[in-house]
Tab-separated table of C-alpha atoms in Angstrom:
chain	number	residue	atom	x	y	z
A	162	MET	CA	31.017	-28.991	-55.339
A	163	THR	CA	27.962	-27.095	-54.104
A	164	LYS	CA	25.215	-27.089	-56.713
A	165	LYS	CA	23.615	-23.788	-57.649
A	166	VAL	CA	19.850	-24.288	-57.647
A	167	THR	CA	17.371	-21.736	-58.940
A	168	ILE	CA	13.757	-21.841	-57.820
A	169	ALA	CA	11.350	-20.088	-60.173
A	170	ASP	CA	9.161	-17.639	-58.245
A	171	TYR	CA	6.244	-16.814	-60.517
A	172	GLY	CA	3.927	-15.586	-57.779
A	173	VAL	CA	2.007	-18.791	-57.043
A	174	GLY	CA	2.424	-20.657	-53.768
A	175	ASN	CA	4.622	-20.617	-50.690
A	176	LEU	CA	8.198	-21.492	-51.595
A	177	LEU	CA	9.608	-21.601	-48.065
A	178	ASN	CA	9.452	-25.383	-47.618
A	179	VAL	CA	11.051	-25.961	-51.025
A	180	VAL	CA	13.854	-23.513	-50.223
A	181	ARG	CA	14.486	-25.132	-46.843
A	182	ALA	CA	14.592	-28.651	-48.315
A	183	PHE	CA	17.221	-27.741	-50.900
A	184	GLU	CA	19.288	-25.626	-48.507
A	185	HIS	CA	19.186	-28.421	-45.919
A	186	SER	CA	20.447	-30.778	-48.628
A	187	GLY	CA	23.478	-28.586	-49.300
A	188	ALA	CA	22.404	-26.554	-52.327
A	189	ASP	CA	23.181	-22.904	-52.962
A	190	VAL	CA	19.618	-21.685	-53.529
A	191	LEU	CA	18.519	-18.672	-55.536
A	192	VAL	CA	14.827	-17.767	-55.557
A	193	THR	CA	14.126	-15.474	-58.475
A	194	ASP	CA	11.210	-13.736	-60.151
A	195	ASP	CA	13.480	-12.921	-63.118
A	196	PRO	CA	13.157	-15.529	-65.900
A	197	ASN	CA	16.495	-14.397	-67.349
A	198	ALA	CA	18.256	-15.500	-64.169
A	199	ILE	CA	17.621	-19.218	-64.598
A	200	ALA	CA	19.787	-19.926	-67.639
A	201	GLY	CA	23.067	-20.030	-65.708
A	202	SER	CA	21.842	-22.301	-62.938
A	203	ASP	CA	23.070	-25.869	-62.396
A	204	ARG	CA	19.554	-26.993	-61.472
A	205	LEU	CA	16.088	-25.482	-61.999
A	206	ILE	CA	13.128	-26.127	-59.708
A	207	VAL	CA	9.599	-25.332	-60.899
A	208	PRO	CA	7.268	-25.650	-57.897
A	209	GLY	CA	3.528	-25.153	-57.909
A	210	VAL	CA	0.380	-25.331	-55.826
A	211	GLY	CA	-3.271	-24.574	-56.542
A	212	ALA	CA	-5.075	-24.581	-59.868
A	213	PHE	CA	-3.345	-25.327	-63.176
A	214	LYS	CA	-4.952	-22.346	-64.932
A	215	ASP	CA	-3.707	-19.813	-62.398
A	216	SER	CA	-0.227	-21.296	-62.381
A	217	ILE	CA	0.278	-21.484	-66.153
A	218	ASN	CA	-1.185	-18.000	-66.597
A	219	GLU	CA	1.241	-16.507	-64.075
A	220	LEU	CA	4.170	-18.508	-65.448
A	221	THR	CA	3.418	-17.158	-68.931
A	222	LYS	CA	2.612	-13.591	-67.879
A	223	ARG	CA	5.877	-13.282	-65.964
A	224	GLY	CA	7.993	-14.586	-68.846
A	225	PHE	CA	8.909	-17.938	-67.328
A	226	ALA	CA	7.152	-20.210	-69.829
A	227	ASP	CA	9.655	-19.780	-72.656
A	228	ALA	CA	12.548	-19.629	-70.191
A	229	VAL	CA	11.564	-23.003	-68.710
A	230	ARG	CA	11.224	-24.511	-72.198
A	231	ARG	CA	14.723	-23.279	-73.110
A	232	TYR	CA	16.125	-24.644	-69.870
A	233	ALA	CA	14.523	-28.028	-70.531
A	234	GLU	CA	16.273	-28.079	-73.914
A	235	SER	CA	19.639	-27.187	-72.347
A	236	GLY	CA	20.192	-30.672	-70.937
A	237	LYS	CA	20.635	-29.421	-67.362
A	238	PRO	CA	18.490	-31.012	-64.642
A	239	LEU	CA	15.002	-29.611	-64.159
A	240	PHE	CA	12.664	-30.652	-61.323
A	241	GLY	CA	8.918	-29.915	-61.431
A	242	ILE	CA	6.903	-30.296	-58.221
A	243	CYS	CA	3.111	-30.829	-58.020
A	244	VAL	CA	1.524	-28.276	-60.409
A	245	GLY	CA	5.092	-27.648	-61.550
A	246	MET	CA	5.010	-31.222	-62.859
A	247	GLN	CA	1.572	-30.857	-64.417
A	248	MET	CA	2.556	-27.734	-66.373
A	249	LEU	CA	5.275	-29.674	-68.195
A	250	PHE	CA	2.578	-31.553	-70.139
A	251	ASP	CA	0.548	-30.539	-73.184
A	252	ALA	CA	-2.739	-29.625	-71.512
A	253	SER	CA	-4.903	-29.834	-68.412
A	254	GLU	CA	-8.625	-30.481	-68.028
A	255	GLU	CA	-8.850	-28.624	-64.699
A	256	PHE	CA	-11.641	-25.997	-64.880
A	257	GLY	CA	-11.728	-26.241	-68.685
A	258	GLU	CA	-9.075	-26.925	-71.291
A	259	HIS	CA	-5.756	-25.153	-70.714
A	260	ALA	CA	-2.521	-25.520	-72.659
A	261	GLY	CA	0.627	-26.476	-70.771
A	262	LEU	CA	4.284	-26.043	-71.668
A	263	GLY	CA	4.320	-29.017	-74.050
A	264	ILE	CA	7.693	-30.263	-72.801
A	265	LEU	CA	6.312	-33.744	-72.093
A	266	PRO	CA	3.496	-35.283	-74.164
A	267	GLY	CA	0.360	-36.045	-72.215
A	268	ARG	CA	-2.594	-34.536	-70.383
A	269	VAL	CA	-3.599	-33.671	-66.839
A	270	VAL	CA	-6.890	-35.326	-65.890
A	271	PRO	CA	-9.073	-35.606	-62.751
A	272	VAL	CA	-8.222	-38.016	-59.970
A	273	PRO	CA	-11.062	-40.607	-60.091
A	274	LYS	CA	-13.913	-39.936	-57.655
A	275	LEU	CA	-14.788	-43.621	-57.497
A	276	THR	CA	-12.621	-46.575	-56.527
A	277	ILE	CA	-12.192	-49.448	-58.960
A	278	GLU	CA	-15.023	-51.138	-57.034
A	279	GLY	CA	-17.285	-48.153	-57.781
A	280	LEU	CA	-17.292	-46.735	-54.243
A	281	PRO	CA	-16.934	-42.985	-53.604
A	282	GLN	CA	-13.483	-41.815	-52.570
A	283	ARG	CA	-12.243	-38.469	-51.345
A	284	VAL	CA	-10.916	-36.001	-53.877
A	285	PRO	CA	-8.569	-34.240	-53.471
A	286	HIS	CA	-6.125	-37.025	-52.744
A	287	ILE	CA	-4.504	-35.714	-49.560
A	288	GLY	CA	-1.955	-37.378	-47.298
A	289	TRP	CA	0.719	-40.049	-47.345
A	290	ASN	CA	0.802	-42.749	-49.990
A	291	HIS	CA	3.356	-45.287	-51.154
A	292	LEU	CA	5.196	-45.098	-54.459
A	293	ILE	CA	5.294	-48.163	-56.689
A	294	SER	CA	7.107	-48.804	-59.942
A	295	ALA	CA	5.277	-47.675	-63.052
A	296	GLU	CA	3.623	-50.585	-64.812
A	297	HIS	CA	5.358	-50.112	-68.168
A	298	GLY	CA	7.813	-47.329	-67.393
A	299	ASN	CA	11.393	-47.000	-66.250
A	300	ASP	CA	13.038	-48.698	-63.303
A	301	TRP	CA	14.496	-46.428	-60.642
A	302	GLN	CA	18.185	-47.203	-61.072
A	303	GLY	CA	20.194	-44.074	-61.817
A	304	THR	CA	17.298	-41.757	-60.925
A	305	PHE	CA	16.473	-39.624	-57.910
A	306	LEU	CA	14.428	-42.608	-56.650
A	307	SER	CA	17.349	-45.054	-56.830
A	308	SER	CA	17.664	-45.224	-53.013
A	309	PHE	CA	14.211	-46.784	-52.818
A	310	ASP	CA	14.378	-49.615	-55.353
A	311	ALA	CA	13.785	-52.253	-52.678
A	312	VAL	CA	11.034	-50.397	-50.777
A	313	ARG	CA	7.795	-48.533	-51.368
A	314	PRO	CA	8.541	-45.079	-49.934
A	315	ALA	CA	5.678	-43.083	-48.434
A	316	VAL	CA	5.415	-39.495	-49.677
A	317	TYR	CA	2.960	-36.641	-49.220
A	318	PHE	CA	0.290	-35.756	-51.798
A	319	VAL	CA	-2.220	-32.911	-52.142
A	320	HIS	CA	-3.961	-32.893	-55.549
A	321	SER	CA	-7.231	-33.301	-57.418
A	322	PHE	CA	-5.708	-33.754	-60.905
A	323	ALA	CA	-2.838	-35.889	-62.145
A	324	ALA	CA	-0.770	-36.269	-65.285
A	325	GLN	CA	-1.335	-39.023	-67.819
A	326	PRO	CA	1.906	-39.243	-69.813
A	327	ALA	CA	1.415	-40.181	-73.456
A	328	ARG	CA	4.607	-42.246	-73.381
A	329	ASP	CA	4.986	-45.092	-70.903
A	330	SER	CA	8.754	-44.567	-70.966
A	331	ASP	CA	8.323	-41.154	-69.296
A	332	ARG	CA	6.458	-42.642	-66.341
A	333	LEU	CA	8.780	-43.357	-63.419
A	334	ALA	CA	6.545	-44.090	-60.419
A	335	ASP	CA	2.872	-44.432	-59.549
A	336	CYS	CA	0.797	-44.695	-56.413
A	337	LEU	CA	-2.470	-46.567	-55.903
A	338	TYR	CA	-5.553	-44.578	-54.941
A	339	GLY	CA	-8.797	-46.463	-54.735
A	340	GLY	CA	-7.106	-49.158	-56.801
A	341	HIS	CA	-6.306	-46.725	-59.629
A	342	ARG	CA	-2.721	-46.142	-60.709
A	343	ILE	CA	-1.936	-42.438	-60.347
A	344	CYS	CA	1.187	-41.134	-62.067
A	345	SER	CA	3.374	-39.814	-59.257
A	346	ALA	CA	6.776	-39.196	-60.874
A	347	VAL	CA	8.124	-38.826	-64.396
A	348	ARG	CA	11.576	-38.750	-65.933
A	349	ARG	CA	12.860	-38.085	-69.423
A	350	ASP	CA	16.498	-37.243	-70.093
A	351	ASN	CA	17.311	-34.234	-67.862
A	352	ILE	CA	13.723	-33.678	-66.716
A	353	VAL	CA	12.258	-35.135	-63.533
A	354	ALA	CA	9.022	-34.212	-61.786
A	355	THR	CA	6.803	-35.377	-58.957
A	356	GLN	CA	3.101	-35.038	-58.265
A	357	PHE	CA	3.889	-35.421	-54.559
A	358	HIS	CA	5.783	-32.895	-52.438
A	359	PRO	CA	9.300	-34.109	-51.581
A	360	GLU	CA	9.775	-31.001	-49.436
A	361	ARG	CA	6.893	-32.194	-47.231
A	362	SER	CA	7.858	-35.874	-47.211
A	363	GLY	CA	10.321	-35.908	-44.311
A	364	GLU	CA	13.672	-37.657	-44.553
A	365	ILE	CA	12.521	-39.703	-47.565
A	366	GLY	CA	11.822	-36.497	-49.474
A	367	LEU	CA	15.156	-34.997	-48.437
A	368	THR	CA	16.913	-38.119	-49.716
A	369	MET	CA	15.189	-37.604	-53.067
A	370	VAL	CA	16.327	-33.976	-53.115
A	371	ARG	CA	19.922	-35.022	-52.371
A	372	ASN	CA	19.745	-37.667	-55.101
A	373	PHE	CA	18.500	-35.039	-57.564
A	374	LEU	CA	21.376	-32.742	-56.643
A	375	ALA	CA	23.798	-35.598	-57.322
A	376	LEU	CA	22.489	-36.311	-60.844
């Protein structure tokens, strides 16, 4: 059965690559700027690019914040991408203190500007990096990463801030940047989210999208 997927369009970012990835993976995609339209969807995608403050302000102003919270409580699968992942948490430190949706406990903090050896490293973290299992989190069996249990898939990142989940059990995958573990994917019940962009991660990203549609 074709899955009906709704992508929340709250006026921030280019959604074309996200739409193409889900359509290519066999989904029936609806892009909507109407928060009331998401309740009946089989799957909800919350994308995001740019600054946390701008994204959460637009999400709230356009009526999506409460709608996303209600959808998260519905038990149906929800996928947050990049800033769409960050907004699921309690707060962000990007350009001041800004409240998030509070769906997942934790904070969004800066990507370290120094390696673990104390050497300068580039921020933002841009480009391909390999996912690794979270140190104290979940394994990947039964998740949208289950195809990659035996490998370290390379995916595409563009970000200066990253989530720090308050609960280790929510943390699904990390990457290493300058020796630091950076939270790269989370999962709790019906909610999954990635700091990286699956829609820009080639066939590996499309496999993750297909796995999400199959959940």
